[in-house]
JSON list of C-alpha atoms and ligand atoms in Angstrom, two decimals:
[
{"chain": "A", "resi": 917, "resn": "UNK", "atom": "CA", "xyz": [72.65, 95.47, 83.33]},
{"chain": "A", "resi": 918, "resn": "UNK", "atom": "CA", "xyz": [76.02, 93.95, 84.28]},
{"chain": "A", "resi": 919, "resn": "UNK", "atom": "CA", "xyz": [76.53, 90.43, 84.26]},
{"chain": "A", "resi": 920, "resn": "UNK", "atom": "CA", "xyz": [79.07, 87.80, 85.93]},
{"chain": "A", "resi": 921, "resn": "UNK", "atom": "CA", "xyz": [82.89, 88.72, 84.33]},
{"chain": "A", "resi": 922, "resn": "UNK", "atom": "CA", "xyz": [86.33, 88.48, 85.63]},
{"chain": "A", "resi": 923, "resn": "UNK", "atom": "CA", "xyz": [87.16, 90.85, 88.33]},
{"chain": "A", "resi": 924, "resn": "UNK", "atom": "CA", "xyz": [83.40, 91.29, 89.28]},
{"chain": "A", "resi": 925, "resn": "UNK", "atom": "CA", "xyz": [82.70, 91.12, 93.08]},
{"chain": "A", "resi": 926, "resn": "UNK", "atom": "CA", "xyz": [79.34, 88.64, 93.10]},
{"chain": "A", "resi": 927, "resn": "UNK", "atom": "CA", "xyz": [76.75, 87.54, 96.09]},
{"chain": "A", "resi": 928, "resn": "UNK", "atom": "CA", "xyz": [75.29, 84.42, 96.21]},
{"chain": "A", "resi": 929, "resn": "UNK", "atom": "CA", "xyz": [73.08, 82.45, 98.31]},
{"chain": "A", "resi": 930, "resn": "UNK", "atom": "CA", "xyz": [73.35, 78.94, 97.34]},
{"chain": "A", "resi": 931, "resn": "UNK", "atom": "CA", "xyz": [73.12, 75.07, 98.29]},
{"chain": "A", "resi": 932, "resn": "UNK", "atom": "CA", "xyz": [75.63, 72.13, 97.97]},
{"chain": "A", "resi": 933, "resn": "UNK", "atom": "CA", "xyz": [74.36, 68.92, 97.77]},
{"chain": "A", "resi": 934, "resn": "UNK", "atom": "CA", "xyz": [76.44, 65.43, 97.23]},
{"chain": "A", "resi": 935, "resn": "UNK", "atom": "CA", "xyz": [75.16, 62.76, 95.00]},
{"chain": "A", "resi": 936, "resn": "UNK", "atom": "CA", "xyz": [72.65, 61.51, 97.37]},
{"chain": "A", "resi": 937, "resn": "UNK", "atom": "CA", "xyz": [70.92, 64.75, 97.74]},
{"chain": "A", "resi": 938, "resn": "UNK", "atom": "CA", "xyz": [72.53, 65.56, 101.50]},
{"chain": "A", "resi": 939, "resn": "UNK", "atom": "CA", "xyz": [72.90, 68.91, 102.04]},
{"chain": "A", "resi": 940, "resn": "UNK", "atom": "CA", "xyz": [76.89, 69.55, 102.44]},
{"chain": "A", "resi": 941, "resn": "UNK", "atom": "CA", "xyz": [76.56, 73.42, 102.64]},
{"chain": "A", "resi": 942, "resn": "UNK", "atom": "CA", "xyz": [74.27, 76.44, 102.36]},
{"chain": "A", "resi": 943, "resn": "UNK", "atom": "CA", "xyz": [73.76, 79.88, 102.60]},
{"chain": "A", "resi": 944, "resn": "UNK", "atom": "CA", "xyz": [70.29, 79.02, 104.01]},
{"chain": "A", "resi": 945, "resn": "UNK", "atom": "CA", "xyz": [69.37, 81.76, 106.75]},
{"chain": "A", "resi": 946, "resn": "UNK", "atom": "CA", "xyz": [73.17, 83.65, 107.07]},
{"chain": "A", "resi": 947, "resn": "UNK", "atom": "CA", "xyz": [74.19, 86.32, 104.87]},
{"chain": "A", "resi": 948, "resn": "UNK", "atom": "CA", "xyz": [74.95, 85.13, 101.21]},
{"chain": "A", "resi": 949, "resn": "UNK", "atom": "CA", "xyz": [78.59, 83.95, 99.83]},
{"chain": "A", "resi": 950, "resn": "UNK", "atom": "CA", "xyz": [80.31, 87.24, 98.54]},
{"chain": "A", "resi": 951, "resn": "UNK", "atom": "CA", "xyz": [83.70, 86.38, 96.32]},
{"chain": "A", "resi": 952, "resn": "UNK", "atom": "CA", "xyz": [85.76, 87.70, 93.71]},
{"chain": "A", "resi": 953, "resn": "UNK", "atom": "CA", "xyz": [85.11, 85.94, 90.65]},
{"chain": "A", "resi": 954, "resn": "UNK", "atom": "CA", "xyz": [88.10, 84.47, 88.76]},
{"chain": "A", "resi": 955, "resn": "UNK", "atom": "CA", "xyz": [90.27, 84.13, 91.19]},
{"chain": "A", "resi": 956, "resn": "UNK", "atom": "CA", "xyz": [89.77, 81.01, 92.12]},
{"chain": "A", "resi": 957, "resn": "UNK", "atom": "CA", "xyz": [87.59, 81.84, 95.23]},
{"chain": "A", "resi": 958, "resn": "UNK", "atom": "CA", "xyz": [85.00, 79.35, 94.63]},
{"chain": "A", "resi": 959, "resn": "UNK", "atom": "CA", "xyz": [85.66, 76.18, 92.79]},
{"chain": "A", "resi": 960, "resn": "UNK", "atom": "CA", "xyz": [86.35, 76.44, 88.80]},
{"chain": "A", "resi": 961, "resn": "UNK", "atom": "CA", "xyz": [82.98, 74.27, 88.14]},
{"chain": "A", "resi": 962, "resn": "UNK", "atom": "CA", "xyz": [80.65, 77.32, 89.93]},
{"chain": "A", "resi": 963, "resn": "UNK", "atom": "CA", "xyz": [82.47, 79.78, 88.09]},
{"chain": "A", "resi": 964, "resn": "UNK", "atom": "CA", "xyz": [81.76, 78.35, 85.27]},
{"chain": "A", "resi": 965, "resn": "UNK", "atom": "CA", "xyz": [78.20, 78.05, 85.89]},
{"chain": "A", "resi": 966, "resn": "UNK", "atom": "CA", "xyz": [78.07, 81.75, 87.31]},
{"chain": "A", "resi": 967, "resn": "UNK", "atom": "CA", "xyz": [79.86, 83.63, 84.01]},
{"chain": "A", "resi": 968, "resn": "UNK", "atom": "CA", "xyz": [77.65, 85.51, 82.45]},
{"chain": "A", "resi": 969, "resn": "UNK", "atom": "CA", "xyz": [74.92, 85.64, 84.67]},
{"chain": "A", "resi": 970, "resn": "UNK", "atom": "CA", "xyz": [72.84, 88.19, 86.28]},
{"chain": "A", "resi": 971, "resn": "UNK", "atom": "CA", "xyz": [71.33, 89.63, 89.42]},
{"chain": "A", "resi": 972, "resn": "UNK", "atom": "CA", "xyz": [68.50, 87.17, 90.07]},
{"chain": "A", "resi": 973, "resn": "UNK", "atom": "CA", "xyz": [69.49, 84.08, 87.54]},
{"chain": "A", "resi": 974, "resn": "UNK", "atom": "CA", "xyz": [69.77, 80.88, 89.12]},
{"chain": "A", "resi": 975, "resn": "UNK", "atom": "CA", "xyz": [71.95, 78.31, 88.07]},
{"chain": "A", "resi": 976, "resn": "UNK", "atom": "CA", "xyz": [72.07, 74.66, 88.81]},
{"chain": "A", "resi": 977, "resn": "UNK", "atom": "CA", "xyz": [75.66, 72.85, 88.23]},
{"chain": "A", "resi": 978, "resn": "UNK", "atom": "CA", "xyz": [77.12, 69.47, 88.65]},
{"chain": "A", "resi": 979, "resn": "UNK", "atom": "CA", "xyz": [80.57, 69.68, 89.15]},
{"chain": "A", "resi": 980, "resn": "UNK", "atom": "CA", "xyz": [82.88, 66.98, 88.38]},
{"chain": "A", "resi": 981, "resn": "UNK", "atom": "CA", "xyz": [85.88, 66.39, 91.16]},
{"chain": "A", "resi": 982, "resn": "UNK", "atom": "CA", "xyz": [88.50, 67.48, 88.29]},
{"chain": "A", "resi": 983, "resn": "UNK", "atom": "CA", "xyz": [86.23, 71.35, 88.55]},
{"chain": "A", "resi": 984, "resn": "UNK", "atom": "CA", "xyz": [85.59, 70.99, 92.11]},
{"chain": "A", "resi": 985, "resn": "UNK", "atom": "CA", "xyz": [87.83, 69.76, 94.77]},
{"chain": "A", "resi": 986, "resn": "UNK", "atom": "CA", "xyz": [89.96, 67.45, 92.85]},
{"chain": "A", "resi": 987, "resn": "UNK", "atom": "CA", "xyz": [90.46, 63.80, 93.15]},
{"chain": "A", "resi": 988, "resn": "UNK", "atom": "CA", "xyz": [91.46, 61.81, 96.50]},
{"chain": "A", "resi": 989, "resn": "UNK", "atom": "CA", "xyz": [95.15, 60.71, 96.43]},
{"chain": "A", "resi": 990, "resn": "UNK", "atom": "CA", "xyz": [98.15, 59.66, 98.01]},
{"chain": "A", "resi": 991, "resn": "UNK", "atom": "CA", "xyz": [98.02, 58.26, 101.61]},
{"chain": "A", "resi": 992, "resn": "UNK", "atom": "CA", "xyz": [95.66, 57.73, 103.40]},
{"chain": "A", "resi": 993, "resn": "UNK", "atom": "CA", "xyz": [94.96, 60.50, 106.43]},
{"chain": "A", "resi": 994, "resn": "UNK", "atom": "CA", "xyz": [97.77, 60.25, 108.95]},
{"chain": "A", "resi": 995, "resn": "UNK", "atom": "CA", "xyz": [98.11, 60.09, 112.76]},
{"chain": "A", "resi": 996, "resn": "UNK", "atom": "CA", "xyz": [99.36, 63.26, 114.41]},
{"chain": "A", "resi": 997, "resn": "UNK", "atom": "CA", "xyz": [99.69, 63.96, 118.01]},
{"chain": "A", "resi": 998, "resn": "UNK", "atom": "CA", "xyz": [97.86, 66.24, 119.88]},
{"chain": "A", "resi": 999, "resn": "UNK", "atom": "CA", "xyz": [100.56, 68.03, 121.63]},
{"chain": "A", "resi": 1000, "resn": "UNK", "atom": "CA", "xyz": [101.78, 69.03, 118.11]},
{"chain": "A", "resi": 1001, "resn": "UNK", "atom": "CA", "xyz": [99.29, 71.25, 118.05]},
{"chain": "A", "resi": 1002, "resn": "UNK", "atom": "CA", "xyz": [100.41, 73.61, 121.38]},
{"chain": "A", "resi": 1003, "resn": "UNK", "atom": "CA", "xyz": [98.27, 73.70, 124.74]},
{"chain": "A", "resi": 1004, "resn": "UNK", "atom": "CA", "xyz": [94.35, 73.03, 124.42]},
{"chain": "A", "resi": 1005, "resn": "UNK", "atom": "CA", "xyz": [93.94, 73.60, 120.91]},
{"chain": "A", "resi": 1006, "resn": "UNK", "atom": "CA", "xyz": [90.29, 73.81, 119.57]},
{"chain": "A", "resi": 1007, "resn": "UNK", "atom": "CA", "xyz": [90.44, 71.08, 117.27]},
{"chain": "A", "resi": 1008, "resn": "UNK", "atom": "CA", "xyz": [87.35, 69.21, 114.85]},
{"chain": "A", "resi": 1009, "resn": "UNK", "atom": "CA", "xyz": [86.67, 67.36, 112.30]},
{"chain": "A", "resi": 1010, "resn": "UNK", "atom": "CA", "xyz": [86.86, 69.53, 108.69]},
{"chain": "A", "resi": 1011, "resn": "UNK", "atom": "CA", "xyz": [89.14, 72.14, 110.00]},
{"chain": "A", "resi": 1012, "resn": "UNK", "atom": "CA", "xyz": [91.16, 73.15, 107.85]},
{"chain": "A", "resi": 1013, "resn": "UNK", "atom": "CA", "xyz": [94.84, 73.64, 108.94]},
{"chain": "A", "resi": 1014, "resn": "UNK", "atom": "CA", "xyz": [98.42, 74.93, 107.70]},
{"chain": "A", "resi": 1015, "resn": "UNK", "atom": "CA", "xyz": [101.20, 72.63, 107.84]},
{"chain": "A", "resi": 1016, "resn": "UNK", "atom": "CA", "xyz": [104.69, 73.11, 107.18]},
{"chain": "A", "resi": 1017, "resn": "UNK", "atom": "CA", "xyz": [107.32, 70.97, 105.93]},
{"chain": "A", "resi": 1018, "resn": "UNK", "atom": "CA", "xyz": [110.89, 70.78, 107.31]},
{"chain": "A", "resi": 1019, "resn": "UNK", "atom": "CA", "xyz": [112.12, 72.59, 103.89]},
{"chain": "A", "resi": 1020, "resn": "UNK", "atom": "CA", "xyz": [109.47, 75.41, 105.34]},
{"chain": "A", "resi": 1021, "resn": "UNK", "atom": "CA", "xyz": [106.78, 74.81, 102.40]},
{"chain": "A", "resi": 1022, "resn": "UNK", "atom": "CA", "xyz": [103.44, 75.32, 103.70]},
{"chain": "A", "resi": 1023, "resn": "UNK", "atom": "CA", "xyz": [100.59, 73.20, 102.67]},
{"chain": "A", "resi": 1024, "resn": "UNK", "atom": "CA", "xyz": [97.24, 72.62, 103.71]},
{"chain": "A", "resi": 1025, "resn": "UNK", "atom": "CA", "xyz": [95.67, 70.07, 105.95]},
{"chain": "A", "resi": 1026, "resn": "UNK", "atom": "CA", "xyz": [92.22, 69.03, 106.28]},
{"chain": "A", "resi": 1027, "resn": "UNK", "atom": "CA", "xyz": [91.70, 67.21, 110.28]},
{"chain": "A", "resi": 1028, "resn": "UNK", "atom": "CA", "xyz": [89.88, 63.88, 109.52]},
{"chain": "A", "resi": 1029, "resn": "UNK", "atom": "CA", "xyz": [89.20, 62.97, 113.51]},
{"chain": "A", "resi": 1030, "resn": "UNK", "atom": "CA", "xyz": [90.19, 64.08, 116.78]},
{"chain": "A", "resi": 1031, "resn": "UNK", "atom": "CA", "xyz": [90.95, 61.50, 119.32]},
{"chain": "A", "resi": 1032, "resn": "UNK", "atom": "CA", "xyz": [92.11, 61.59, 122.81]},
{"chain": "A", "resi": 1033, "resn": "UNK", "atom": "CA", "xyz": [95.68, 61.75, 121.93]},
{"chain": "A", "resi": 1034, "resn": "UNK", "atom": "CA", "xyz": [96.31, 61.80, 118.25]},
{"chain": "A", "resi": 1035, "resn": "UNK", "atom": "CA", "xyz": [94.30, 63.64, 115.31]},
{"chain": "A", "resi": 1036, "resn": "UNK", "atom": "CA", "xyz": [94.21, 62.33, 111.76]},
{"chain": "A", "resi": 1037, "resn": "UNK", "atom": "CA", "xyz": [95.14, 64.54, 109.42]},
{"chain": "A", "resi": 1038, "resn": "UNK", "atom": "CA", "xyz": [94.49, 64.52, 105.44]},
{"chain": "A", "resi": 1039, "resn": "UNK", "atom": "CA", "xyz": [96.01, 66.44, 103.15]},
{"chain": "A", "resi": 1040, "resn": "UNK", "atom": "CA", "xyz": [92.60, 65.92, 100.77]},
{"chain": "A", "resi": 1041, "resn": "UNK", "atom": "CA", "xyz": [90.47, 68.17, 101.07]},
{"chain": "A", "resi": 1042, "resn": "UNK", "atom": "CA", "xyz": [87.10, 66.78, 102.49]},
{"chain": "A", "resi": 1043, "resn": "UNK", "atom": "CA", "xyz": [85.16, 66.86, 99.26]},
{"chain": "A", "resi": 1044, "resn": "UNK", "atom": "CA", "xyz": [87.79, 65.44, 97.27]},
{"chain": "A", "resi": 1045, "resn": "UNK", "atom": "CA", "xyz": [86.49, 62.90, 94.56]},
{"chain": "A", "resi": 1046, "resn": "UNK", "atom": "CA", "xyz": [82.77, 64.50, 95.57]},
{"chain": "A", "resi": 1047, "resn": "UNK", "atom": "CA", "xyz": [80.70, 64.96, 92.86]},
{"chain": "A", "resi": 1048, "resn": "UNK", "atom": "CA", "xyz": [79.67, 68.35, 93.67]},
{"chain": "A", "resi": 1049, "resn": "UNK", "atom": "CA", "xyz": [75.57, 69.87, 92.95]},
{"chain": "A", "resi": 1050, "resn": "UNK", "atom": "CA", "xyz": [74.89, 73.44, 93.43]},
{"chain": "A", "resi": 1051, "resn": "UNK", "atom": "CA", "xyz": [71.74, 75.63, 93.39]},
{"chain": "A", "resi": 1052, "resn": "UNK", "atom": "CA", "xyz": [72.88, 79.24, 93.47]},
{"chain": "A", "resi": 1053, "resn": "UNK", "atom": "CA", "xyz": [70.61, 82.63, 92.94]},
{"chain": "A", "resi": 1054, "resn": "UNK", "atom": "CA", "xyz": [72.76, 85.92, 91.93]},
{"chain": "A", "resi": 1055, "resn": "UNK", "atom": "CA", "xyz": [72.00, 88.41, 94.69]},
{"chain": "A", "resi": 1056, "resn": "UNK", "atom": "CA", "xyz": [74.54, 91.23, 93.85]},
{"chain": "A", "resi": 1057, "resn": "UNK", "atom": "CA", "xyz": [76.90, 91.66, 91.09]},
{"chain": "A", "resi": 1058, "resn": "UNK", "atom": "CA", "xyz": [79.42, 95.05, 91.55]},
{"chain": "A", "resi": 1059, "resn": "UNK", "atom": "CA", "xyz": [82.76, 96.16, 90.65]},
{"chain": "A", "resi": 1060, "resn": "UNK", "atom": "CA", "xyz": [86.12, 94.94, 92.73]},
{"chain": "A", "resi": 1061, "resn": "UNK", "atom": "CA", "xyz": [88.43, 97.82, 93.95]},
{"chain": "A", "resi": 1062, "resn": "UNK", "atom": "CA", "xyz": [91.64, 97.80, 93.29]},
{"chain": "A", "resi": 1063, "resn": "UNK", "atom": "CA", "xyz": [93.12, 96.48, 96.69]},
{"chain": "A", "resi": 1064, "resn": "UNK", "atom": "CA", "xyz": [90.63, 93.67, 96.46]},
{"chain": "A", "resi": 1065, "resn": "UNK", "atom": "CA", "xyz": [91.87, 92.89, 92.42]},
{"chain": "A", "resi": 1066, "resn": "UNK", "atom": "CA", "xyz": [95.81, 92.89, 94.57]},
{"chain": "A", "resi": 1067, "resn": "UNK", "atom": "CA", "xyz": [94.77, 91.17, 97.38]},
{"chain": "A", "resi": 1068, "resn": "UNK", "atom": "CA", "xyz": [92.86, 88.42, 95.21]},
{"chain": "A", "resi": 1069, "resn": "UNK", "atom": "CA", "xyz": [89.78, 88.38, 97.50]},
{"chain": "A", "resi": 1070, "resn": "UNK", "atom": "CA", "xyz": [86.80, 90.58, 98.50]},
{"chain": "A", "resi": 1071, "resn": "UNK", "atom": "CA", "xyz": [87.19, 93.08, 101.36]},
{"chain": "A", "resi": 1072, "resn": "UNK", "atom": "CA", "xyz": [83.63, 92.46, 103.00]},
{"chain": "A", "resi": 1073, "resn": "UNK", "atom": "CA", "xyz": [82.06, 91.55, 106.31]},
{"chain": "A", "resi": 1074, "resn": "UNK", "atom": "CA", "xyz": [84.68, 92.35, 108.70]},
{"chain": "A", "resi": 1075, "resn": "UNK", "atom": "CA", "xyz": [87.52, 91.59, 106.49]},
{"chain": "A", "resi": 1076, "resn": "UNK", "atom": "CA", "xyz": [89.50, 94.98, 106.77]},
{"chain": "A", "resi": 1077, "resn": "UNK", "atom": "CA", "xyz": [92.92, 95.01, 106.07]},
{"chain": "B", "resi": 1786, "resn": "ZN", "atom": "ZN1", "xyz": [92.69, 91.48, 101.52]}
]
């Protein structure tokens, strides 16, 4: 029976929670979470909790910020205009967004609030310094290919490239 190792391509349907017990995410009713494990596609803390397992384990976690989305720093989220973003962009709150620096480094942004002129923008991402509690089930374990292994990801659900 294969288990949960590097390289395997794994299914899961599964629930996040915070520390009060709010439901932050879930699988719930769509089709379940399919990712390459090890390569960083889900946080380090769930991966963890995953290795070794098989098809129909469950695992609980609690993931500390350092294993899931890191710790808040630096500034606080920042005012950007609107316009910046070109003509009647679709814009809300937890997008996630590329930025890029005048040296041409690209980082990631995560939009905080949209108002009517300006958007704040953090460059945490919104779970940051969340302590983070999953309930997952194993629905499908199977080999990568070798263009997922080089692309990093799973090739899946309309992701053809
Ligand atoms: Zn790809």
């Amino acid at each position: 029976m294969s288990t949960i190792t590097e390289n395997k391509v794994v299914s899961i349907h599964y629930t996040l929670k915070n520390d009060a017990g709010e439901v932050l995410d879930s699988s719930d009713g769509s089709e379940p979470l399919v990712y390459l494990h090890g390569a960083g596609n889900v946080v380090l803390g769930l991966e963890k909790a995953l290795e070794g397992k098989s098809i129909g384990d469950s695992v609980s976690a609690i993931v500390s910020p350092d294993e899931g989305y890191g710790e808040r720093s630096g500034p606080p989220p920042q005012p950007v205009p609107k316009a910046a973003f070109g003509p009647a962009p679709v814009l809300h709150p937890g997008m996630a967004i590329v930025a890029e620096d005048q040296q041409g480094n690209q980082m990631p942004l995560w939009i905080v609030a949209v108002e009517d002129a300006q958007v704040l923008v953090d460059h945490n991402h919104p779970l940051a310094g969340e302590t983070l509690h999953f309930d997952a089930e194993v629905v499908d374990i199977r080999e990568a290919t070798e263009q997922e292994l080089a692309h990093g990801h799973v090739h899946a659900h309309g992701h053809d490239h």
